[in-house]
Amino acid sequence: MTPLLPLLAQEAGKLSWDRMPSPGRIAPELFLCLWAVVILVVDLVRGKGSWKHFTTLSLVGCAIAFALAVFTAPGNDAVGYGVGSGGVGALTPDAISRFFKLIFLATGFLTVLFMRRSADAYAREPELHVILFGALAGACYLAGASELIGFYLAFEMVSYTGFLLAGYRVDDPKSAEAGGKFVMFGAVSSAVMLFGLSLVYGATGSMQFADIAKALASQDASPALLVASVFVFAGFAFKAAAFPMQFWCPDVYEGAPAPVAMFLAVASKAAVFSAAIRVLMLGPVTDTAPTLTQLLPHGATVTQTILIFASAATMCWGNFAALRQTNLQRMLAYSSIAHAGYLLMTAAVVVPGAQSGRDAVSAMLFSFVIYLVMSAAAFYVVTVMRRDAGTAEVGALRGFAAKHPLFAACFALVLFSLTGLPPTAGFIAKLQLFQPVVGEGHFVLAAIGLLNGAVSLYFYAKPIGLMYLASEGPPERTPAPNGTDRTILAVLSAPLLVLGLLWWDSILEFAQTAVAAGRNP
Amino acid sequence: MNLLVLITFLPLVGAALLLFAGRQAQTARWIGLGFSAATTVLAFMAWNQFAAGPQGHGAVFGSSPLAISVPWIEAGKFKVNFAMDVDGISVFMVLLTGILAPIAAAAGFGIERNPRGFYALYLLLLSGMYGTFVAEDLFLFYVFWEVMLLPMYFLIGIWGGPKREFAAIKFFLYTLAGSVLMLGAFLAIYFKLGTFDISEILVRQADIYKGEPATRLTLFAALFIGFAIKVPLFPFHTWLPLAHVEAPTPISVILAGVLLKMGGYGLMRMAYPWFPDAVVTAWPWLATLAVVSIIYGAFVAMAQTDWKKLVAYSSVSHMGYVILGLSALTNEGVTGAVLQMFSHGLLSGMMFLLVGVMYDQVHHREMARFGGLASKLPKYTFIAMVGFFGSLGLPGLSGFVSEMMVFFGAFGSKLPDAKLYTIIGTIGVVMGAVYILVMIQKIFLGKPKEKHEHELHEPSVREWLMLAPLGVLSLVIGVWPRVAVDIIDPSVRAFTALFASHVK
């Protein structure tokens, strides 16, 4: 188990085809696009009426894409239509991007599975799968983007599919409202970001990340670049639901179907961070490359200060606003904001070029894996709640543990893991995220983050209290998980306990190797 | 098999067994009691093995013959060892846990609601407590430290009194707030030294942010607050009365008897020895907090009308002595602090049991509604007098010895104004006598206030078996403290030696 994963992360691992032609190196992306077409065609051929095998088709698609991502050798030279010299192109599928692809595809698999289990009425189900595959392809592309146009296209692909997914249930006014809000704010923030990118292009005369970085290194900071970096940050902050661009998130996550909310919370967020790692903090991945953080007049410190304040505000806002929530799905939205805050905190303190920078990036990669498992499990409970009880209000869980001990125990474990308590995997993820922050001497920021963890216990413990401690009788409609539900939740939550004690070092090592092998900008 | 590993994980085996067996209430109770009692035997074996060695061995943590250390997690430079050991102080704490474990388990026999769940969580709690006292690796320590929280939350929240849900979450939040501060300090230390090994950190403590006294003071403060919440020291004590009062009797016993000691133990093991310079700098604050705790706890205890609350606040006062003795940094003071932890573990556990025995019969704890128990229940009154007078500090019982040593040690300390703090602190002894005596007068003396003669009965055999060992042990320590002092003394000397160069 241990040696396999790091081996995969190495450039040209033994399991890969040697010297693949260029298109072969983006096999997962190509396959995702192809599979979207396959689903469309099958739908056309079949005509009207529901067919449950669309789920199977999509699950198989995700699994194949996952396998392709595993077996495609990452490399640091680009593929695609780029005009740059020396093999620089639009897309660079390196080890870091592969790590993210695996996360996206696993999330996609679980989303499809949850949609099946949710029994929400999805009109025209195949279309939903097509959109989902589009989102996955966009996310995979984004993780490897190494050029502005490709980056922006992928970014928008993830955004627009997100709008469609969130608002897909047109019969449900809340879902429609969620989609509408998402489009409004999303379009504005994209425009702002695009404007920022155009300023970058204007100042540097290049689309390639690598060339931009070089050009920035030889340039003095200018007001235009200051504006540019703020605008680009705003675009990222919107998608990552970071303060001060987080306001849309609770409404959208609450209104969207639970599996879609899970997809947005994990895959979309991971996609944004995968790009942000390149653009906002290229430095830590390579030793020599200058970064966008150098855009500002006083070097990196001003950007760092902005990021530090944004991260502190994000986690405080997420955790404190969550305290008053009674809707579990909405609470998880705030929880995802808080987690974005923790990630941003680690990103903020990174010193470009230092070993601690690499550690920080691998810590972020590692915690995304854990966050994926935790979120999936938590949103699955919401899926079951909305299916059986017709509501995501926590009150529906009152006295739940007496009737469904296993399901309740698993959910409690997930919530403790989200809080970051040992011996769960959530603790390990937190430990990794805080380590660079403390190491760089940001004691106040670390203290704020850690105390936020204590605050978050209050709302994470609320469902646990209702399930186990509540003295009144159960409400009329409670979730009634069956055998399959129990199995799914148990399979998702068991790793949280096991990884809290054993084997997590192999995943962390996988992340570390990926970062070490990752490309220059 | 290593004794320390065995004692830590045996309760877990019991908890797992309960998941499969123990549908019958009686089976669950006996499994719970059986595994608790087995750890008692192991605790005495550990004590015996530790004491059997040559004089002074194992004085420094990490060097006893019981030690074990195997690599556990390795990812890049992130290395964690599964390391366990005891020194004179922690073996004493393990013994205390071992003594209280079966007693509290027996006290839980009266619980009717889902005994299987209760004992499974109780055994998990035991595992966490033993693990915390024997862990030699910070990562391991922190895991065990938090593992204690989870069962505690459920034990208070499910089996507690009327306000149990609020009490449980308040306890959980307070202790978690403390432990995250602690975690921050651990990470900072780890980052500087690159190790989680407690004994190695002790050796290299001077390198932690060398030449940055302000940073060292900050880290000390983070650790101190983290542990002080557990102790609990004024002004971090507000979770305690609620949790104590709402918890069921066996959990109150464990909470007061063992969990509060975790705070004192952590200070002795980590906060103080790692930052000796910061301790000396912070001495006026530490002494003030200790003295305020002693006096404030006593005053608030005096004002209580609820019997259990009175006992709960007496803990705040008595744990203040621990901090005073510890902060004095003299051999007598630190020995007194360790003894006081042990003595308080025995006596507060005993007092909660006494209250519980009576509560089971009359279903209230209002002191004003009691009266004249001495004439009705002479046997119960006798054992109750042992517990309460021991807590008051009657010579011949353990409370007297430990409090005396704390005051001697603090009075003889070379730290500034030590004598002043000590003299103010002794007011607490007087106040302690007042609230205990007033309570005894209300409950045991005078005439009966309510007619419940027909329901009242003397303690049952089970209750005698719970109460008598605690009284006897308190008497043993009170009469012949050397049985304990000889074991802890080398470790205490090693502890105070760390501060020799800092105390002028």
PDB file of C-alpha atoms in Angstrom, chain B residues 180-329:
ATOM      1  CA  VAL B 180      -6.655  23.701  20.898  1.00  0.00           C
ATOM      2  CA  LEU B 181      -4.475  26.318  22.562  1.00  0.00           C
ATOM      3  CA  MET B 182      -2.364  23.466  23.811  1.00  0.00           C
ATOM      4  CA  LEU B 183      -2.213  22.011  20.323  1.00  0.00           C
ATOM      5  CA  GLY B 184      -0.973  25.324  18.960  1.00  0.00           C
ATOM      6  CA  ALA B 185       1.847  25.336  21.489  1.00  0.00           C
ATOM      7  CA  PHE B 186       2.679  21.717  20.697  1.00  0.00           C
ATOM      8  CA  LEU B 187       2.966  22.546  17.007  1.00  0.00           C
ATOM      9  CA  ALA B 188       5.222  25.501  17.687  1.00  0.00           C
ATOM     10  CA  ILE B 189       7.488  23.312  19.816  1.00  0.00           C
ATOM     11  CA  TYR B 190       7.438  20.586  17.225  1.00  0.00           C
ATOM     12  CA  PHE B 191       8.370  23.011  14.537  1.00  0.00           C
ATOM     13  CA  LYS B 192      11.363  24.289  16.481  1.00  0.00           C
ATOM     14  CA  LEU B 193      12.686  20.966  17.733  1.00  0.00           C
ATOM     15  CA  GLY B 194      11.393  18.562  15.101  1.00  0.00           C
ATOM     16  CA  THR B 195      10.263  16.008  17.633  1.00  0.00           C
ATOM     17  CA  PHE B 196       7.144  15.028  19.500  1.00  0.00           C
ATOM     18  CA  ASP B 197       9.036  13.074  22.137  1.00  0.00           C
ATOM     19  CA  ILE B 198       8.250  14.519  25.556  1.00  0.00           C
ATOM     20  CA  SER B 199      11.485  13.493  27.226  1.00  0.00           C
ATOM     21  CA  GLU B 200      13.578  14.710  24.310  1.00  0.00           C
ATOM     22  CA  ILE B 201      11.784  18.052  24.352  1.00  0.00           C
ATOM     23  CA  LEU B 202      12.575  18.297  28.046  1.00  0.00           C
ATOM     24  CA  VAL B 203      16.279  17.821  27.378  1.00  0.00           C
ATOM     25  CA  ARG B 204      16.288  20.424  24.621  1.00  0.00           C
ATOM     26  CA  GLN B 205      13.764  22.814  26.113  1.00  0.00           C
ATOM     27  CA  ALA B 206      16.223  25.688  26.145  1.00  0.00           C
ATOM     28  CA  ASP B 207      16.297  25.616  22.332  1.00  0.00           C
ATOM     29  CA  ILE B 208      12.599  26.377  21.980  1.00  0.00           C
ATOM     30  CA  TYR B 209      12.648  29.932  20.660  1.00  0.00           C
ATOM     31  CA  LYS B 210      15.991  30.544  22.290  1.00  0.00           C
ATOM     32  CA  GLY B 211      16.577  34.173  23.125  1.00  0.00           C
ATOM     33  CA  GLU B 212      12.937  35.111  22.611  1.00  0.00           C
ATOM     34  CA  PRO B 213      11.552  35.267  26.136  1.00  0.00           C
ATOM     35  CA  ALA B 214       8.325  36.887  24.975  1.00  0.00           C
ATOM     36  CA  THR B 215       7.552  34.028  22.586  1.00  0.00           C
ATOM     37  CA  ARG B 216       8.417  31.503  25.246  1.00  0.00           C
ATOM     38  CA  LEU B 217       6.109  33.248  27.651  1.00  0.00           C
ATOM     39  CA  THR B 218       3.337  33.161  25.025  1.00  0.00           C
ATOM     40  CA  LEU B 219       3.773  29.452  24.497  1.00  0.00           C
ATOM     41  CA  PHE B 220       3.839  28.871  28.235  1.00  0.00           C
ATOM     42  CA  ALA B 221       0.655  30.890  28.565  1.00  0.00           C
ATOM     43  CA  ALA B 222      -1.052  28.828  25.862  1.00  0.00           C
ATOM     44  CA  LEU B 223      -0.105  25.594  27.589  1.00  0.00           C
ATOM     45  CA  PHE B 224      -0.938  26.966  31.011  1.00  0.00           C
ATOM     46  CA  ILE B 225      -4.408  28.126  29.996  1.00  0.00           C
ATOM     47  CA  GLY B 226      -5.022  24.838  28.212  1.00  0.00           C
ATOM     48  CA  PHE B 227      -4.256  22.869  31.343  1.00  0.00           C
ATOM     49  CA  ALA B 228      -5.698  25.400  33.780  1.00  0.00           C
ATOM     50  CA  ILE B 229      -9.120  24.964  32.185  1.00  0.00           C
ATOM     51  CA  LYS B 230      -8.921  21.310  33.085  1.00  0.00           C
ATOM     52  CA  VAL B 231      -7.642  21.917  36.637  1.00  0.00           C
ATOM     53  CA  PRO B 232      -9.827  24.127  36.798  1.00  0.00           C
ATOM     54  CA  LEU B 233      -8.306  27.339  38.002  1.00  0.00           C
ATOM     55  CA  PHE B 234     -10.174  30.599  38.547  1.00  0.00           C
ATOM     56  CA  PRO B 235     -11.295  32.201  36.153  1.00  0.00           C
ATOM     57  CA  PHE B 236     -11.507  29.146  33.880  1.00  0.00           C
ATOM     58  CA  HIS B 237     -13.590  27.074  36.261  1.00  0.00           C
ATOM     59  CA  THR B 238     -17.135  27.934  35.238  1.00  0.00           C
ATOM     60  CA  TRP B 239     -17.725  24.691  33.382  1.00  0.00           C
ATOM     61  CA  LEU B 240     -16.987  22.624  36.451  1.00  0.00           C
ATOM     62  CA  PRO B 241     -19.920  23.120  38.856  1.00  0.00           C
ATOM     63  CA  LEU B 242     -22.446  22.522  36.115  1.00  0.00           C
ATOM     64  CA  ALA B 243     -20.710  19.427  34.748  1.00  0.00           C
ATOM     65  CA  HIS B 244     -20.167  18.000  38.235  1.00  0.00           C
ATOM     66  CA  VAL B 245     -23.706  18.558  39.350  1.00  0.00           C
ATOM     67  CA  GLU B 246     -25.360  17.271  36.207  1.00  0.00           C
ATOM     68  CA  ALA B 247     -23.128  14.228  35.773  1.00  0.00           C
ATOM     69  CA  PRO B 248     -24.280  10.905  37.211  1.00  0.00           C
ATOM     70  CA  THR B 249     -22.460   9.896  40.404  1.00  0.00           C
ATOM     71  CA  PRO B 250     -19.817   7.570  38.857  1.00  0.00           C
ATOM     72  CA  ILE B 251     -18.910  10.205  36.314  1.00  0.00           C
ATOM     73  CA  SER B 252     -18.675  12.912  38.953  1.00  0.00           C
ATOM     74  CA  VAL B 253     -16.266  10.651  40.785  1.00  0.00           C
ATOM     75  CA  ILE B 254     -14.088  10.187  37.713  1.00  0.00           C
ATOM     76  CA  LEU B 255     -14.360  13.827  36.739  1.00  0.00           C
ATOM     77  CA  ALA B 256     -13.259  15.112  40.126  1.00  0.00           C
ATOM     78  CA  GLY B 257     -10.979  12.218  40.921  1.00  0.00           C
ATOM     79  CA  VAL B 258      -9.037  11.811  37.722  1.00  0.00           C
ATOM     80  CA  LEU B 259      -9.892  14.316  35.005  1.00  0.00           C
ATOM     81  CA  LEU B 260      -9.024  17.364  37.065  1.00  0.00           C
ATOM     82  CA  LYS B 261      -5.660  15.764  37.762  1.00  0.00           C
ATOM     83  CA  MET B 262      -4.934  15.767  34.045  1.00  0.00           C
ATOM     84  CA  GLY B 263      -4.594  19.536  34.244  1.00  0.00           C
ATOM     85  CA  GLY B 264      -2.139  19.395  37.113  1.00  0.00           C
ATOM     86  CA  TYR B 265      -0.289  16.531  35.505  1.00  0.00           C
ATOM     87  CA  GLY B 266       0.034  18.399  32.208  1.00  0.00           C
ATOM     88  CA  LEU B 267       1.452  21.424  33.989  1.00  0.00           C
ATOM     89  CA  MET B 268       3.989  19.241  35.765  1.00  0.00           C
ATOM     90  CA  ARG B 269       4.901  17.271  32.723  1.00  0.00           C
ATOM     91  CA  MET B 270       4.933  19.961  30.040  1.00  0.00           C
ATOM     92  CA  ALA B 271       4.127  23.576  30.729  1.00  0.00           C
ATOM     93  CA  TYR B 272       6.409  24.080  33.724  1.00  0.00           C
ATOM     94  CA  PRO B 273       9.528  22.034  32.878  1.00  0.00           C
ATOM     95  CA  TRP B 274       9.635  23.191  29.269  1.00  0.00           C
ATOM     96  CA  PHE B 275       9.532  26.880  30.087  1.00  0.00           C
ATOM     97  CA  PRO B 276      11.240  27.277  33.466  1.00  0.00           C
ATOM     98  CA  ASP B 277      12.184  30.887  32.741  1.00  0.00           C
ATOM     99  CA  ALA B 278       8.590  31.739  31.863  1.00  0.00           C
ATOM    100  CA  VAL B 279       7.342  30.121  35.068  1.00  0.00           C
ATOM    101  CA  VAL B 280       9.594  32.308  37.148  1.00  0.00           C
ATOM    102  CA  THR B 281       8.533  35.380  35.172  1.00  0.00           C
ATOM    103  CA  ALA B 282       4.878  34.499  35.554  1.00  0.00           C
ATOM    104  CA  TRP B 283       5.142  33.531  39.217  1.00  0.00           C
ATOM    105  CA  PRO B 284       3.176  36.523  40.561  1.00  0.00           C
ATOM    106  CA  TRP B 285       0.327  35.687  38.201  1.00  0.00           C
ATOM    107  CA  LEU B 286       0.426  31.996  38.941  1.00  0.00           C
ATOM    108  CA  ALA B 287       0.460  32.531  42.677  1.00  0.00           C
ATOM    109  CA  THR B 288      -2.330  35.076  42.464  1.00  0.00           C
ATOM    110  CA  LEU B 289      -4.519  32.769  40.414  1.00  0.00           C
ATOM    111  CA  ALA B 290      -3.825  29.903  42.810  1.00  0.00           C
ATOM    112  CA  VAL B 291      -4.628  31.950  45.904  1.00  0.00           C
ATOM    113  CA  VAL B 292      -7.730  33.462  44.336  1.00  0.00           C
ATOM    114  CA  SER B 293      -8.894  29.964  43.382  1.00  0.00           C
ATOM    115  CA  ILE B 294      -8.374  28.715  46.913  1.00  0.00           C
ATOM    116  CA  ILE B 295     -10.290  31.530  48.545  1.00  0.00           C
ATOM    117  CA  TYR B 296     -12.892  32.134  45.865  1.00  0.00           C
ATOM    118  CA  GLY B 297     -13.705  28.426  45.631  1.00  0.00           C
ATOM    119  CA  ALA B 298     -14.128  28.243  49.382  1.00  0.00           C
ATOM    120  CA  PHE B 299     -16.363  31.318  49.531  1.00  0.00           C
ATOM    121  CA  VAL B 300     -18.585  30.122  46.723  1.00  0.00           C
ATOM    122  CA  ALA B 301     -18.789  26.670  48.289  1.00  0.00           C
ATOM    123  CA  MET B 302     -19.980  28.330  51.468  1.00  0.00           C
ATOM    124  CA  ALA B 303     -22.844  29.988  49.646  1.00  0.00           C
ATOM    125  CA  GLN B 304     -24.251  26.819  48.114  1.00  0.00           C
ATOM    126  CA  THR B 305     -27.519  25.273  49.132  1.00  0.00           C
ATOM    127  CA  ASP B 306     -27.096  22.247  46.871  1.00  0.00           C
ATOM    128  CA  TRP B 307     -24.939  19.589  48.508  1.00  0.00           C
ATOM    129  CA  LYS B 308     -23.299  18.396  45.307  1.00  0.00           C
ATOM    130  CA  LYS B 309     -22.509  21.946  44.224  1.00  0.00           C
ATOM    131  CA  LEU B 310     -20.747  22.533  47.505  1.00  0.00           C
ATOM    132  CA  VAL B 311     -18.552  19.513  46.857  1.00  0.00           C
ATOM    133  CA  ALA B 312     -17.957  20.713  43.301  1.00  0.00           C
ATOM    134  CA  TYR B 313     -16.787  24.158  44.393  1.00  0.00           C
ATOM    135  CA  SER B 314     -14.579  22.634  47.035  1.00  0.00           C
ATOM    136  CA  SER B 315     -12.647  21.135  44.114  1.00  0.00           C
ATOM    137  CA  VAL B 316     -11.866  24.598  42.776  1.00  0.00           C
ATOM    138  CA  SER B 317     -10.488  25.522  46.153  1.00  0.00           C
ATOM    139  CA  HIS B 318      -8.516  22.326  46.659  1.00  0.00           C
ATOM    140  CA  MET B 319      -6.996  22.310  43.198  1.00  0.00           C
ATOM    141  CA  GLY B 320      -5.787  25.831  43.909  1.00  0.00           C
ATOM    142  CA  TYR B 321      -3.439  24.307  46.495  1.00  0.00           C
ATOM    143  CA  VAL B 322      -1.967  22.140  43.767  1.00  0.00           C
ATOM    144  CA  ILE B 323      -1.078  25.142  41.659  1.00  0.00           C
ATOM    145  CA  LEU B 324       0.300  27.041  44.641  1.00  0.00           C
ATOM    146  CA  GLY B 325       2.557  24.163  45.672  1.00  0.00           C
ATOM    147  CA  LEU B 326       3.660  23.516  42.127  1.00  0.00           C
ATOM    148  CA  SER B 327       4.439  27.147  41.356  1.00  0.00           C
ATOM    149  CA  ALA B 328       6.532  27.481  44.494  1.00  0.00           C
ATOM    150  CA  LEU B 329       9.131  25.255  42.783  1.00  0.00           C
TER     151      LEU B 329
END
